[in-house]
Amino acid sequence: MKNKKRYERPIIKQLNTGLMNKFGTRTEYMPVTHIDGVPVKKLIEDYGSPVFVLSERKIRENFKSAKRIFETRYPKVQFAWSYKTNYLNAVCNVYHQEGSWAEVVSIFEYKKAIQNGVSPNKILFNGPDKTNEDLILAIKNDSPIHIDHLDELYRLIELADEMHKKPRVAIRVNMDTGVYPMWDRFGFNYENGQAWDAINKIMASNKLNLIGLHCHIGTYMLAPYAYGVAANKMADLALGIKKRFNKSITYIDMGGGFASKNTLKGAAQIGADIVPEISQFAEAISTSLLNAGFETDDLPYLYLETGRALIDDAGFLLGSVISNKRLSDGRRAVIMDFGVNILFTSFWYNHKISPAQKFSHYTEDCVLYGPLCMNIDVVRENISLPPLQSGDRVVVHHVGAYNITQSMQFIALRPAVVMIDMEGTPHIIKSSETVDDVEKNERMPKHLESFKL
Ligand SMILES: *Cc1c(COP(=O)(O)O)cnc(C)c1O
């Protein structure tokens, strides 16, 4: 009987909703019945369930606000939309209308930006995987090429020679910003001299036009000071280039990575309460750059490739309850019609989820499952929600970044994406997938065409 569990008598305890208690916090009190004035019910009726909804108003507001925040602190600012964060063409074009250039990390994204009509000299070409063919296209187009490693640098020197053209390049720099683990996998390291080595090789070759310096120090960064440190190190390189080669670089690109207001799993407080404001990042960066010692007429442009912080809260996923069940351990489980295949960020965020209809004050802890026939399809391990009935609708918040681009066609077809415009009119910007869409690239060998059962 040694292993017999200790008896603990049951307790009855009054809970205060909204406060921290032994069952966790309740963060979702209010029903969210409308998005930008359009009823959730209507959106689901018209476009199906689940459905992604993006608010054009919020996207523009966020962008304008970030632009103002940076431009009031630093005189020369240029944003470039990070395509991988959300590259639906309608979304990209909202940013381009606002004056944003394009930031791409593959030839696929590069071609998308071209097709959207971005002039190629306003497409920042990042990423470790650029083939010679890709580089030739970018050189012809005069796109800024951000060099990731020495092999790419040498290939560029060769291609420049063959093409009798001086490619416009920047190097990607990684560095110790005091935030660990350090992102040192991309680009050339600052502390160990790799960055200088790359700069010296570029300048010695006389075949490449070094126009900028690029870094992207991490993603979902919660520490503004890290950007201050990074901007200092970038400025130090730029000033060193000026001193050694009497060359002024055009820009310092500080990348993206500002945290969005989502809540990381395991975080003690919800994201909305602890995530720094964009102004704090802007303050750290502009202070470093302005105090670094550039001549006033020789200040480099500040480029920003902000992704998630600009769009996460402009995206919603609307879905419906399929069923309710009790698990064998007594927990309540709710099965939703959206799963982790379209909500990729649920692997690291605890998204805010609101019921879309009125409910009583009573709540209960439950686990939220998706519809996939897979054990990993858990949207939330534990969330406090009012009892939901089959057919009830919910709104998942802060899903604008990375869910659509990383969604996976698996078991189920992917849903439509709708954008609500500035007047409150919804537009389909991506139709829901069909069986034909999924099978479009399949080919059937002759001998497999028929069978008898
Ligand atoms: C992903 C990425 C970004 C955008 O990052 P966010 O965390 O979404 O702001 C910007 N620049 C580069 C090079 C990237 O790879």
XYZ file of C-alpha atoms and ligand atoms in Angstrom:
468
model
C 0.000 0.000 0.000
C 3.086 2.243 -0.063
C 2.087 3.892 -3.340
C -1.404 4.706 -2.258
C -2.219 8.312 -3.122
C -2.841 10.721 -0.295
C -6.493 11.548 0.236
C -7.425 15.120 -0.398
C -10.880 16.132 0.645
C -12.985 17.860 -1.972
C -13.524 21.569 -1.587
C -16.188 23.950 -2.680
C -14.798 27.360 -3.411
C -16.364 30.471 -4.787
C -14.598 31.693 -7.875
C -14.420 35.273 -9.001
C -14.598 35.439 -12.733
C -11.918 37.494 -14.367
C -9.387 37.110 -11.565
C -6.516 34.684 -11.402
C -7.617 31.552 -9.537
C -6.465 27.977 -9.272
C -8.238 27.195 -12.530
C -6.334 29.857 -14.470
C -7.466 33.196 -15.729
C -10.488 33.964 -17.707
C -9.593 36.336 -20.468
C -12.508 36.005 -22.828
C -15.524 37.688 -21.301
C -17.310 39.453 -24.069
C -18.959 37.924 -27.065
C -17.532 39.220 -30.341
C -20.518 39.319 -32.646
C -19.185 41.637 -35.371
C -15.926 42.268 -37.206
C -15.680 45.824 -38.531
C -19.449 46.101 -38.341
C -20.158 42.867 -40.232
C -21.977 40.168 -38.213
C -19.902 37.042 -37.641
C -23.047 35.050 -38.326
C -23.417 36.630 -41.762
C -19.748 36.108 -42.631
C -20.070 32.416 -41.829
C -23.342 32.125 -43.743
C -21.854 33.782 -46.818
C -18.344 32.354 -46.863
C -18.570 29.117 -44.895
C -17.090 27.947 -41.644
C -14.258 28.178 -40.870
C -13.243 31.388 -42.623
C -10.326 33.789 -42.232
C -11.311 37.448 -42.038
C -8.890 40.351 -42.430
C -9.665 43.945 -41.553
C -8.308 46.346 -44.168
C -8.989 49.175 -41.750
C -6.829 47.625 -39.044
C -4.018 46.824 -41.480
C -3.925 50.433 -42.675
C -4.245 51.859 -39.160
C -1.403 49.706 -37.866
C 0.810 50.633 -40.786
C 0.113 54.354 -40.602
C 0.727 54.326 -36.882
C 4.063 52.468 -37.165
C 5.168 54.760 -39.997
C 4.333 57.867 -37.980
C 6.085 56.499 -34.894
C 9.317 55.886 -36.822
C 9.179 59.004 -38.975
C 8.762 61.294 -35.987
C 11.925 59.802 -34.487
C 14.133 59.379 -37.554
C 14.080 61.437 -40.740
C 14.612 58.748 -43.398
C 12.426 55.669 -43.023
C 11.303 53.061 -45.527
C 9.151 50.032 -44.736
C 9.230 46.857 -46.840
C 6.414 44.361 -46.346
C 7.643 40.947 -45.232
C 5.942 38.737 -47.798
C 6.235 35.506 -45.874
C 4.203 36.937 -42.990
C 1.141 37.105 -45.234
C 1.539 37.114 -48.996
C -2.021 37.074 -50.204
C -1.821 39.565 -53.058
C -4.652 41.725 -51.721
C -2.817 42.037 -48.408
C 0.496 42.898 -50.081
C -1.221 45.526 -52.195
C -2.706 47.263 -49.166
C 0.855 47.685 -47.874
C 2.124 48.773 -51.296
C -0.669 51.355 -51.492
C 0.537 52.637 -48.126
C 4.025 53.078 -49.577
C 5.656 49.887 -48.388
C 8.269 48.170 -50.564
C 8.553 44.367 -50.646
C 10.853 42.152 -48.583
C 11.162 38.623 -49.943
C 13.047 35.521 -48.828
C 12.732 33.321 -51.924
C 12.447 33.559 -55.691
C 8.797 32.511 -55.356
C 8.084 35.569 -53.199
C 10.283 37.711 -55.464
C 8.146 36.773 -58.466
C 4.964 37.450 -56.521
C 6.175 40.956 -55.722
C 7.040 41.558 -59.401
C 3.584 40.312 -60.424
C 1.998 42.638 -57.894
C 3.716 45.458 -59.760
C 6.421 46.432 -57.269
C 9.332 47.971 -59.146
C 12.205 45.522 -58.788
C 14.586 48.089 -57.285
C 12.128 48.251 -54.371
C 12.216 44.510 -53.668
C 14.717 43.554 -50.965
C 15.904 40.058 -51.806
C 16.759 38.143 -48.625
C 17.250 34.483 -47.840
C 19.974 31.842 -47.961
C 18.693 30.086 -51.094
C 19.271 32.124 -54.240
C 20.342 30.136 -57.296
C 22.490 31.654 -60.040
C 19.365 31.977 -62.135
C 17.663 33.913 -59.316
C 20.690 36.149 -58.859
C 20.925 36.869 -62.596
C 17.300 37.992 -62.609
C 17.812 40.181 -59.542
C 21.014 41.688 -61.009
C 19.277 42.494 -64.313
C 16.449 44.071 -62.324
C 18.720 46.136 -60.043
C 17.077 44.656 -56.940
C 18.981 45.032 -53.665
C 20.439 41.579 -52.958
C 21.091 40.821 -49.299
C 24.007 38.403 -49.218
C 23.679 35.571 -46.710
C 26.972 33.670 -46.966
C 30.380 33.668 -48.671
C 29.418 31.217 -51.424
C 26.694 33.605 -52.504
C 29.169 36.485 -52.368
C 31.646 34.667 -54.635
C 28.915 33.654 -57.061
C 27.770 37.267 -57.243
C 31.301 38.438 -58.026
C 31.476 35.876 -60.850
C 28.067 36.792 -62.241
C 28.825 40.511 -62.059
C 31.937 39.880 -64.106
C 30.055 37.855 -66.723
C 27.186 40.312 -66.931
C 29.327 43.462 -66.899
C 27.005 44.893 -64.304
C 27.607 46.010 -60.726
C 24.937 44.353 -58.557
C 23.517 46.417 -55.711
C 24.151 44.427 -52.547
C 23.930 44.493 -48.781
C 25.255 41.921 -46.350
C 23.151 40.311 -43.702
C 24.803 40.692 -40.323
C 24.121 38.629 -37.214
C 25.278 39.600 -33.773
C 25.054 39.232 -30.046
C 22.271 41.553 -28.895
C 21.978 40.123 -25.390
C 18.999 37.970 -26.375
C 19.601 34.220 -26.461
C 19.628 31.881 -28.235
C 21.443 34.090 -30.692
C 20.266 34.102 -34.282
C 23.612 33.407 -35.928
C 22.495 31.053 -38.631
C 21.894 33.724 -41.276
C 24.453 36.175 -42.523
C 27.891 37.179 -41.274
C 28.758 37.541 -37.628
C 29.678 40.954 -36.245
C 31.700 39.967 -33.202
C 34.006 37.395 -34.793
C 34.933 39.532 -37.777
C 32.969 37.701 -40.486
C 30.997 40.832 -41.316
C 34.178 42.825 -41.864
C 35.625 39.978 -43.880
C 32.601 40.076 -46.215
C 32.762 43.871 -46.480
C 36.484 43.789 -47.275
C 35.945 41.132 -49.935
C 33.154 43.138 -51.557
C 35.198 46.329 -51.567
C 38.378 44.612 -52.779
C 36.543 42.935 -55.683
C 35.280 46.271 -56.975
C 32.560 44.266 -58.710
C 29.688 44.797 -56.269
C 28.051 48.016 -55.158
C 27.683 47.823 -51.382
C 24.594 49.923 -50.725
C 23.374 48.663 -47.366
C 23.641 46.575 -44.236
C 20.891 44.224 -43.143
C 20.032 42.395 -39.944
C 17.007 40.555 -38.596
C 17.840 39.703 -35.019
C 14.936 37.433 -34.154
C 11.193 37.146 -34.182
C 8.565 37.897 -31.540
C 11.258 39.941 -29.790
C 10.190 41.295 -26.424
C 13.305 43.367 -25.762
C 13.507 46.827 -27.347
C 17.057 47.276 -25.994
C 18.222 44.433 -28.242
C 17.331 46.603 -31.232
C 19.307 49.448 -29.717
C 22.339 47.184 -29.401
C 21.864 45.888 -32.954
C 21.474 49.383 -34.406
C 24.695 50.424 -32.637
C 26.609 47.566 -34.185
C 25.157 48.248 -37.627
C 26.054 51.927 -37.308
C 29.556 50.967 -36.242
C 29.972 48.927 -39.432
C 28.556 51.724 -41.582
C 30.866 54.318 -40.011
C 33.791 51.917 -40.386
C 33.024 51.542 -44.098
C 32.980 55.314 -44.426
C 36.304 55.613 -42.628
C 38.100 52.785 -44.379
C 36.744 53.167 -47.904
C 35.259 56.656 -47.871
C 31.992 55.098 -48.923
C 28.583 56.052 -47.494
C 26.120 53.227 -47.509
C 22.541 54.124 -48.418
C 20.668 52.188 -45.769
C 20.668 50.220 -42.560
C 17.928 47.598 -42.638
C 16.864 46.557 -39.128
C 14.667 43.664 -40.334
C 11.493 42.643 -38.543
C 10.749 40.743 -35.365
C 8.794 43.169 -33.175
C 6.425 41.046 -31.091
C 2.714 41.111 -31.844
C 0.164 41.221 -29.039
C -0.367 37.489 -29.043
C 0.272 35.468 -25.867
C 3.090 32.960 -25.965
C 2.345 29.561 -24.458
C 3.791 29.391 -20.975
C 3.884 33.177 -20.604
C 2.811 34.374 -17.159
C 0.836 37.309 -18.510
C -1.192 37.856 -21.613
C 0.595 39.383 -24.578
C -1.520 42.512 -24.665
C -0.191 43.399 -21.183
C 3.521 42.741 -21.635
C 4.420 43.161 -25.297
C 6.340 46.408 -25.871
C 4.774 49.096 -28.022
C 6.291 49.745 -31.437
C 7.310 53.155 -30.115
C 9.710 51.476 -27.681
C 11.445 49.624 -30.505
C 11.491 52.809 -32.581
C 12.970 54.753 -29.694
C 15.778 52.233 -29.194
C 16.662 52.099 -32.887
C 16.462 55.808 -33.639
C 18.426 56.765 -30.523
C 21.240 54.403 -31.489
C 21.381 55.551 -35.091
C 21.129 59.264 -34.380
C 23.783 59.152 -31.672
C 26.218 56.944 -33.579
C 28.137 59.804 -35.148
C 26.890 60.093 -38.745
C 27.165 63.499 -40.382
C 23.657 64.953 -40.524
C 23.653 65.025 -44.326
C 25.027 61.495 -44.442
C 22.484 59.682 -42.296
C 21.614 56.313 -43.781
C 18.020 55.397 -44.542
C 16.412 53.172 -41.933
C 14.662 50.244 -43.604
C 12.188 48.129 -41.642
C 10.810 44.727 -42.575
C 8.212 44.508 -39.825
C 5.795 41.634 -40.354
C 3.795 40.120 -37.500
C 3.465 43.279 -35.403
C 1.688 45.009 -38.301
C -0.856 42.369 -39.214
C -1.460 39.833 -36.461
C -4.355 41.698 -34.840
C -5.952 42.471 -38.233
C -6.686 38.779 -38.797
C -9.502 36.666 -37.331
C -10.479 33.056 -37.789
C -14.195 32.402 -37.477
C -15.294 28.864 -36.764
C -18.094 26.730 -35.377
C -18.538 24.149 -32.680
C -19.004 20.641 -34.055
C -19.586 18.897 -30.758
C -19.032 18.738 -27.036
C -17.832 15.766 -25.106
C -16.603 14.685 -21.705
C -13.163 13.108 -21.642
C -12.541 10.059 -19.464
C -10.785 12.222 -16.872
C -13.838 14.456 -16.554
C -12.571 17.369 -18.592
C -14.863 19.052 -21.052
C -13.731 18.870 -24.673
C -15.090 21.014 -27.472
C -14.524 19.968 -31.063
C -14.196 22.883 -33.453
C -14.336 22.876 -37.240
C -10.845 24.424 -37.557
C -7.637 22.648 -36.696
C -3.930 23.207 -36.357
C -3.455 22.712 -40.098
C -4.868 26.212 -40.639
C -3.897 27.634 -37.259
C -0.225 26.888 -37.305
C 0.604 29.552 -34.730
C -1.430 27.676 -32.111
C 1.715 25.579 -31.607
C 3.307 28.520 -29.791
C 0.524 30.983 -28.986
C -2.488 30.789 -26.696
C -4.815 32.706 -28.964
C -7.605 34.739 -27.525
C -10.846 32.993 -28.452
C -14.239 34.648 -28.011
C -17.701 33.176 -28.398
C -19.648 35.011 -31.087
C -23.007 34.903 -29.315
C -24.376 35.982 -25.938
C -23.740 33.653 -23.028
C -24.335 33.448 -19.295
C -21.648 34.302 -16.753
C -20.887 30.647 -16.136
C -17.630 29.318 -17.590
C -15.843 26.044 -17.605
C -12.335 24.911 -18.419
C -12.117 22.913 -21.570
C -9.763 21.579 -24.165
C -10.373 22.763 -27.714
C -9.828 20.180 -30.416
C -9.774 20.662 -34.162
C -11.638 18.409 -36.602
C -8.633 16.441 -37.859
C -8.402 12.751 -37.141
C -4.995 13.280 -35.529
C -3.996 13.363 -31.903
C -1.938 16.532 -32.371
C -4.948 18.534 -33.446
C -5.292 20.529 -30.238
C -6.113 24.192 -30.713
C -5.920 24.969 -26.960
C -4.965 22.556 -24.174
C -6.871 24.566 -21.639
C -9.178 27.504 -21.984
C -11.973 28.877 -19.888
C -15.080 29.349 -22.008
C -18.818 29.450 -21.463
C -20.510 26.170 -22.333
C -20.678 26.040 -26.107
C -23.338 24.166 -28.074
C -22.984 22.523 -31.466
C -23.381 25.203 -34.085
C -22.185 28.020 -31.813
C -19.587 30.253 -33.385
C -16.282 31.509 -32.091
C -13.769 34.151 -33.137
C -10.041 33.423 -32.839
C -8.049 36.634 -32.538
C -4.574 37.665 -33.711
C -4.202 35.233 -36.566
C -3.152 37.645 -39.343
C 0.526 36.684 -39.309
C 1.920 33.381 -40.570
C -1.258 31.274 -40.384
C -2.383 31.734 -43.964
C 1.104 31.418 -45.459
C 1.928 28.379 -43.325
C -1.452 26.680 -43.526
C -1.269 23.119 -44.684
C -3.634 21.192 -46.863
C -4.049 18.126 -44.701
C -7.180 15.993 -44.292
C -9.443 18.990 -44.879
C -9.602 21.659 -47.575
C -8.452 25.122 -46.655
C -11.029 27.837 -46.043
C -11.760 31.088 -47.829
C -10.106 34.351 -46.833
C -12.231 37.485 -46.744
C -11.096 41.086 -46.415
C -13.487 43.683 -45.042
C -12.779 46.986 -46.766
C -12.766 50.477 -45.298
C -16.509 50.854 -45.909
C -17.336 47.594 -44.161
C -17.888 45.548 -47.313
C -16.437 42.031 -47.310
C -14.511 40.815 -50.375
C -13.300 37.306 -51.016
C -9.546 37.551 -51.488
C -9.003 33.795 -51.639
C -11.696 31.229 -52.384
C -11.975 28.088 -50.347
C -10.030 25.190 -51.770
C -11.727 22.509 -53.892
C -10.815 18.898 -54.545
C -9.787 19.960 -58.062
C -7.411 22.582 -56.667
C -5.703 19.972 -54.557
C -5.451 17.408 -57.374
C -4.445 19.902 -60.074
C -0.806 18.838 -60.131
C -1.384 15.118 -59.699
C -0.736 12.797 -62.648
C -2.024 9.221 -62.973
C 0.247 6.679 -64.676
C -1.710 4.733 -67.342
C -1.416 1.374 -65.556
C -2.988 2.791 -62.399
C -6.013 4.318 -64.035
C -8.473 1.518 -63.362
C -9.098 -1.218 -60.838
C -11.652 -3.869 -60.010
C -12.790 -4.416 -56.465
C 10.472 36.802 -41.363
C 11.299 37.968 -41.646
C 10.845 39.262 -41.381
C 9.528 39.542 -40.673
O 9.595 39.105 -39.352
P 8.399 39.412 -38.297
O 8.812 38.666 -37.069
O 7.147 38.891 -38.891
O 8.359 40.883 -38.095
C 11.657 40.320 -41.759
N 12.857 40.123 -42.338
C 13.337 38.893 -42.590
C 14.666 38.731 -43.230
C 12.592 37.775 -42.254
O 13.077 36.550 -42.491
